[in-house]
Amino acid sequence: MTLIDGALQGTSSDSFLEVRDLLVHFPTEDGLVHAVDRVSFSLEPGKTIAIVGESGSGKSVTAQALMGLITRRTATVEGQVFFEGHDIVSMDDEELRRLRGKKMAMIFQDPLSSLHPFYSIARQLVEAVRVHQKVSKSEARDQAIAMLHKVGIPSPERRIDDYPHQLSGGMRQRVMIAMALINSPDLLIADEPTTALDVTVQAQILELLTSLQEEFQTAIILITHDLGVVAEVADDVLVMYGGRAVEYGPVDEVFHSPEMPYTLGLLASVPRIDRELGERLDPIPGNPPSLITLPKGCVFFPRCTYSHEVDGQTCATVRPELESTSAGHLVRCHLPADVRRANAVAKLALIAASHTKSGDAPS
Amino acid sequence: MTQLNEASPVQDDAVLRVTDLRTWFPVKSRGLLRRKIGDVKAVDGISLSVAPGETLGLVGESGCGKSTAGRTMLKLIDPTSGSVELNGRDITHLSRKEMVPLRREAQMIFQDPYNSLNPRHTVGTIIGTPFRVQGVDPAGGVKAAVQQLMERVGLNPEHYNRYPNEFSGGQRQRIGVARAIALQPKLIVCDEPVSALDVSIQAQVVNLLADLQDEFGMSYILVAHDLSVVRHISDRVAVMYLGHIMELAPRSDLYERPLHPYTHALLSSVPVPEPGAAAKRERILLQGDLPSPINPPSGCVFNTRCWKVQEQCRVDVPLLREYQPGHFLACHFPEEKLHIGETIVGPQAPLVDNDYSLQSPEERAEEAARARRGEAWERDEPGDFGLGSKIQ
Amino acid sequence: MAVYLFKRLIRVVVLLLLISLVVFMLFSVLPTDPARLTCGKACTPAIIEANRHRLGLDMPYIQQYWLFVRGLFVGRTYFAESPSPIECGAPCLGYSFKRGEEVSTLIKENFPPTFWLAIGAFILWMVIGVFTGIYAALRRSKWQDKAVSGIALVGYALPTFFVGLVFLFFIVLKWGLLPYPSYVSPFVNLTQFLQTMILPWITLAIVSAAFYVRLTRTQMLETLGSDFIRTARAKGVKERVVLMRHALRAGLTPIVTAAGLDLAGLLGGAIITEAVFTLPGLGSLAISSVNDADLPVVVGITLVAAFFIVMANLIVDLLYPVIDPRVRLT
């Protein structure tokens, strides 16, 4: 990952993907929804970044904004998204359309509702090919069969004429992946690709994604709420909360020395299959904030158990900025660096003490 | 092979005893006659028992019948055969009406806090329903009792007159929990109680369930697909596959020394939030689709996807037997060791035509619910069980 | 499929018979005596009774009905005892003594205006309705959407006779932009045909398009929010194609259902529109035969109208699996 902060503002970028201060606001009847609030990150070719967050954290909207799927008719989109040197935010609809499905592709959480229920798989794959390539229908069909084979669908020449409802959930997600990768895009955005799937199928799909990534050298943005999935496949991780990026860095670092109390809370609250059992889980109290009435200062402040360690009303009133930690990743928190680290060490030690299985201690 | 013992997984002094339970949904032909052409064997001969104060986890993937099993045990669905005993009383053939007084002893918590509460009733009404249905008059009146319950589950009692849509997902699940514990039942079947909730909220509800059990000593049957959550709160765990129990064991035995190949595959598939941990774990990839529950494979139902499959597995149905004390297993070739660091790939099971019209309503609902977390199918019909006659 | 079709066709026949029976029974309880209507002012009870017998009206109703049903399948002969019997071949819808014609002949003569009226209006309102509906959906919550929805509501609320009369009054009578409607076959005089039909078409279209605007808008809004639309866009499909091939197609089922039934309903006669524009169609025939208590004609028209509706139902049902592969006919 490259370190980004305000000073790095420019009009172009050499990076493969660089998101700068992305902001998405939706006007609704109930008020302005601050879905994504100045999120920045970057991604190198062939790498995987995971965007982690709960519902309402803005992770899915971020993904859709990157695909140019959020129209300016319904939302305010600001900031810059440089993809292979071009700013997606300032592109017109036709430029974006040419990019989508060709250079960048997307798969979604629910493969059944994401495939058109009335068209055969063949028709949907052929369409994906012919939108971007000038080939005949039968040529496109051959490409589609080859791709279905690649994503592990047995006897694809027979299966290709099936309709989505005739396939199992795992097979449908394979079809979605085939459709996304059929034009060899450089970037794949996977929005909760395994959430609707069973755990053994999830393992297959993750395996498939990583092996295809190796073959096609596709960069992946993985949107998920599952920390286990992140640890398994991502290089970098961006933790989102209340529309903001609250912690960002290499997976190893963020998981082993988290500094944002929210990240810490998440890691501490999930039951884990690889650890000894503690008596109780250590949940984050309270509920996620509404994106319409966000807290004024730090978005996590109302649920934060450490804010008393910061003087006065700072957490409640002053918006913290992303700053670099001693370990080198970024965190958005008012706590002094040494306090953050001490908290993390204490909490992780607590988990370790009650959870750790012998010989499998966290580093 | 170790000597097999003929002990039964059904204990005597149990809150709930389930023997050879089957729940089949008939499949009709499409022709003129609409003959019955088969059955979706959602639950196909399971036996288990739940001891007082115990939590039994029922895990498996969608379509394994765990949800149907949980509902059949409480007679929300009529069993096809087998028997269910609640507190020593055979309830297998009781009518809905006869079941009503027994609902005091057994309650249910549903997955979906958004749809399992009647949106037109206030929280007070919803939580107070069991009192009214059962004709129970708590000391101090229903309202006081309900407010006490609300307080106990972490809701503000002043929100007595609010409607479900004014609460967050986690709070709605607390409402469901309060309703279930109102009459201090001996048994609560929790059907995916946290899977629709956000990660940071799941832990709150898991803790609540654990605390309530400490306080009231009821038994839980926890139907869930999340193996980590099941491990965290279960005393014993049953692993289901295609309507059968493949393995039933005390929690630590099952998670640390699983004997069934399917359990291995399942456990190895759970991603852990520990970068680099994958290399230190088993890695077993199953392939192909779950076989159709209308035409399950002969012999062991797992044989189409099992990497250890032998001829015997295609012929003989392995029975659930006590393999080690308290550790029941239905497998001809149990796993003797873990496969740390190895990668095992299962055989390519044939693809199954996922025929929508052949799925049981249960399965379709399960699939739909899994597909979009938080939007499922239950409807609260107060009067019977906080749930009406929706399964028909 | 063949079995399904067979089953459905049997049901069609049974349904039509039931409808005819109901119409028969309704007439049996009417205070009007059809025999009395057969002779003019200088009538004697003897003549009435003679006519009654000659027309077979003295038979029990159930027997009359049986003769009618028999005629449908094997034909029947009227006035068999008289020197000039009238042969009515199967399927015999009956014979109008009042008009001295076979009912099927009357229906055949009066069908073309109704047919042209229905087809023209149908095409017009479908095109207007569906495209306006799509437009409104795309401009959701914008002023264009609100304007369209408002106009549609007004159109929906306007009674047909009012719209028709307003057109007739201003365009024909007051401003003389079109000649007074006088129906002629399009194969005889196309210009006059079009001049006659344009106002009835527009009248019917205005009233019906409103419904399709609203239906299409609702359907489009629902499907445009679907996940598969997002997928189509993510594939880089052109927005026009997304709208027409992905969104509209997915929302088509209720539109096709409504359209089929509406068209069929019109084919049985647009009574008010035909009356306003004096078109000699089935609707006009129906009104005059009801006034004359001309039972055979009324039963005949009812049967034909019911036949269209039942057949439209069947065709719509057969179309479902074509539209949605998840549907299977059982």
PDB file of C-alpha atoms in Angstrom, chain C residues 201-306:
ATOM      1  CA  TRP C 201     -59.115   5.120 -31.052  1.00  0.00           C
ATOM      2  CA  ILE C 202     -57.824   8.136 -29.204  1.00  0.00           C
ATOM      3  CA  THR C 203     -60.763   8.097 -26.824  1.00  0.00           C
ATOM      4  CA  LEU C 204     -60.199   4.507 -25.822  1.00  0.00           C
ATOM      5  CA  ALA C 205     -56.435   4.944 -25.769  1.00  0.00           C
ATOM      6  CA  ILE C 206     -56.558   7.922 -23.404  1.00  0.00           C
ATOM      7  CA  VAL C 207     -58.689   6.079 -20.937  1.00  0.00           C
ATOM      8  CA  SER C 208     -56.720   2.833 -21.052  1.00  0.00           C
ATOM      9  CA  ALA C 209     -53.196   4.180 -21.552  1.00  0.00           C
ATOM     10  CA  ALA C 210     -53.435   5.838 -18.164  1.00  0.00           C
ATOM     11  CA  PHE C 211     -53.623   2.454 -16.508  1.00  0.00           C
ATOM     12  CA  TYR C 212     -50.629   1.149 -18.458  1.00  0.00           C
ATOM     13  CA  VAL C 213     -48.573   4.215 -17.637  1.00  0.00           C
ATOM     14  CA  ARG C 214     -49.040   3.509 -13.977  1.00  0.00           C
ATOM     15  CA  LEU C 215     -48.552  -0.225 -14.304  1.00  0.00           C
ATOM     16  CA  THR C 216     -45.402   0.118 -16.398  1.00  0.00           C
ATOM     17  CA  ARG C 217     -43.987   2.759 -14.102  1.00  0.00           C
ATOM     18  CA  THR C 218     -44.492   0.587 -11.035  1.00  0.00           C
ATOM     19  CA  GLN C 219     -43.039  -2.458 -12.747  1.00  0.00           C
ATOM     20  CA  MET C 220     -40.031  -0.561 -14.033  1.00  0.00           C
ATOM     21  CA  LEU C 221     -39.307   0.978 -10.671  1.00  0.00           C
ATOM     22  CA  GLU C 222     -39.417  -2.435  -9.108  1.00  0.00           C
ATOM     23  CA  THR C 223     -37.168  -4.128 -11.641  1.00  0.00           C
ATOM     24  CA  LEU C 224     -34.797  -1.165 -11.984  1.00  0.00           C
ATOM     25  CA  GLY C 225     -33.949  -1.628  -8.329  1.00  0.00           C
ATOM     26  CA  SER C 226     -33.149  -5.315  -8.821  1.00  0.00           C
ATOM     27  CA  ASP C 227     -29.734  -6.802  -8.413  1.00  0.00           C
ATOM     28  CA  PHE C 228     -29.661  -8.116 -11.977  1.00  0.00           C
ATOM     29  CA  ILE C 229     -30.054  -4.590 -13.334  1.00  0.00           C
ATOM     30  CA  ARG C 230     -26.994  -3.593 -11.336  1.00  0.00           C
ATOM     31  CA  THR C 231     -25.238  -6.614 -12.848  1.00  0.00           C
ATOM     32  CA  ALA C 232     -26.200  -5.549 -16.366  1.00  0.00           C
ATOM     33  CA  ARG C 233     -24.827  -2.080 -15.754  1.00  0.00           C
ATOM     34  CA  ALA C 234     -21.678  -3.535 -14.218  1.00  0.00           C
ATOM     35  CA  LYS C 235     -21.226  -5.527 -17.423  1.00  0.00           C
ATOM     36  CA  GLY C 236     -21.180  -2.291 -19.393  1.00  0.00           C
ATOM     37  CA  VAL C 237     -24.472  -2.886 -21.152  1.00  0.00           C
ATOM     38  CA  LYS C 238     -25.844   0.247 -22.810  1.00  0.00           C
ATOM     39  CA  GLU C 239     -28.481   1.977 -20.733  1.00  0.00           C
ATOM     40  CA  ARG C 240     -31.101   1.641 -23.479  1.00  0.00           C
ATOM     41  CA  VAL C 241     -30.547  -2.100 -23.563  1.00  0.00           C
ATOM     42  CA  VAL C 242     -30.601  -2.274 -19.784  1.00  0.00           C
ATOM     43  CA  LEU C 243     -34.003  -0.623 -19.836  1.00  0.00           C
ATOM     44  CA  MET C 244     -35.635  -2.520 -22.641  1.00  0.00           C
ATOM     45  CA  ARG C 245     -34.043  -5.922 -22.554  1.00  0.00           C
ATOM     46  CA  HIS C 246     -33.337  -6.342 -18.866  1.00  0.00           C
ATOM     47  CA  ALA C 247     -35.719  -4.195 -16.862  1.00  0.00           C
ATOM     48  CA  LEU C 248     -38.814  -4.129 -19.057  1.00  0.00           C
ATOM     49  CA  ARG C 249     -38.576  -7.815 -19.822  1.00  0.00           C
ATOM     50  CA  ALA C 250     -38.466  -8.668 -16.143  1.00  0.00           C
ATOM     51  CA  GLY C 251     -41.519  -6.574 -15.404  1.00  0.00           C
ATOM     52  CA  LEU C 252     -43.492  -7.735 -18.402  1.00  0.00           C
ATOM     53  CA  THR C 253     -45.652 -10.445 -16.864  1.00  0.00           C
ATOM     54  CA  PRO C 254     -48.368  -8.274 -15.327  1.00  0.00           C
ATOM     55  CA  ILE C 255     -48.357  -5.953 -18.322  1.00  0.00           C
ATOM     56  CA  VAL C 256     -48.950  -8.830 -20.713  1.00  0.00           C
ATOM     57  CA  THR C 257     -51.675 -10.208 -18.478  1.00  0.00           C
ATOM     58  CA  ALA C 258     -53.539  -6.923 -18.326  1.00  0.00           C
ATOM     59  CA  ALA C 259     -53.054  -6.238 -22.026  1.00  0.00           C
ATOM     60  CA  GLY C 260     -54.396  -9.625 -23.074  1.00  0.00           C
ATOM     61  CA  LEU C 261     -57.517  -9.304 -20.991  1.00  0.00           C
ATOM     62  CA  ASP C 262     -58.133  -5.704 -22.006  1.00  0.00           C
ATOM     63  CA  LEU C 263     -57.836  -6.494 -25.692  1.00  0.00           C
ATOM     64  CA  ALA C 264     -60.150  -9.457 -25.334  1.00  0.00           C
ATOM     65  CA  GLY C 265     -62.661  -7.362 -23.441  1.00  0.00           C
ATOM     66  CA  LEU C 266     -62.700  -4.834 -26.251  1.00  0.00           C
ATOM     67  CA  LEU C 267     -63.175  -7.489 -28.898  1.00  0.00           C
ATOM     68  CA  GLY C 268     -66.485  -8.339 -27.264  1.00  0.00           C
ATOM     69  CA  GLY C 269     -67.649  -4.806 -28.032  1.00  0.00           C
ATOM     70  CA  ALA C 270     -66.793  -1.382 -26.683  1.00  0.00           C
ATOM     71  CA  ILE C 271     -70.353  -0.450 -25.887  1.00  0.00           C
ATOM     72  CA  ILE C 272     -69.927   3.174 -24.859  1.00  0.00           C
ATOM     73  CA  THR C 273     -67.381   4.166 -27.483  1.00  0.00           C
ATOM     74  CA  GLU C 274     -69.379   2.516 -30.229  1.00  0.00           C
ATOM     75  CA  ALA C 275     -72.513   4.230 -29.050  1.00  0.00           C
ATOM     76  CA  VAL C 276     -70.889   7.667 -28.884  1.00  0.00           C
ATOM     77  CA  PHE C 277     -69.363   7.378 -32.346  1.00  0.00           C
ATOM     78  CA  THR C 278     -72.288   5.382 -33.793  1.00  0.00           C
ATOM     79  CA  LEU C 279     -70.067   2.546 -34.905  1.00  0.00           C
ATOM     80  CA  PRO C 280     -72.093  -0.479 -36.019  1.00  0.00           C
ATOM     81  CA  GLY C 281     -70.123  -2.923 -33.868  1.00  0.00           C
ATOM     82  CA  LEU C 282     -70.916  -5.681 -31.434  1.00  0.00           C
ATOM     83  CA  GLY C 283     -71.448  -3.187 -28.644  1.00  0.00           C
ATOM     84  CA  SER C 284     -74.156  -1.377 -30.565  1.00  0.00           C
ATOM     85  CA  LEU C 285     -75.720  -4.694 -31.527  1.00  0.00           C
ATOM     86  CA  ALA C 286     -75.678  -5.773 -27.900  1.00  0.00           C
ATOM     87  CA  ILE C 287     -77.447  -2.630 -26.739  1.00  0.00           C
ATOM     88  CA  SER C 288     -80.184  -2.837 -29.341  1.00  0.00           C
ATOM     89  CA  SER C 289     -80.791  -6.517 -28.730  1.00  0.00           C
ATOM     90  CA  VAL C 290     -81.053  -5.980 -25.014  1.00  0.00           C
ATOM     91  CA  ASN C 291     -83.603  -3.225 -25.673  1.00  0.00           C
ATOM     92  CA  ASP C 292     -85.520  -5.594 -27.929  1.00  0.00           C
ATOM     93  CA  ALA C 293     -85.236  -8.501 -25.509  1.00  0.00           C
ATOM     94  CA  ASP C 294     -83.719 -10.354 -28.436  1.00  0.00           C
ATOM     95  CA  LEU C 295     -82.478 -13.232 -26.336  1.00  0.00           C
ATOM     96  CA  PRO C 296     -80.643 -15.242 -29.019  1.00  0.00           C
ATOM     97  CA  VAL C 297     -78.519 -12.261 -30.023  1.00  0.00           C
ATOM     98  CA  VAL C 298     -77.723 -11.320 -26.456  1.00  0.00           C
ATOM     99  CA  VAL C 299     -76.689 -14.858 -25.644  1.00  0.00           C
ATOM    100  CA  GLY C 300     -74.648 -15.031 -28.841  1.00  0.00           C
ATOM    101  CA  ILE C 301     -72.755 -11.798 -28.175  1.00  0.00           C
ATOM    102  CA  THR C 302     -72.174 -12.734 -24.555  1.00  0.00           C
ATOM    103  CA  LEU C 303     -70.766 -16.047 -25.630  1.00  0.00           C
ATOM    104  CA  VAL C 304     -68.496 -14.462 -28.204  1.00  0.00           C
ATOM    105  CA  ALA C 305     -67.278 -11.869 -25.692  1.00  0.00           C
ATOM    106  CA  ALA C 306     -66.719 -14.545 -23.076  1.00  0.00           C
TER     107      ALA C 306
END
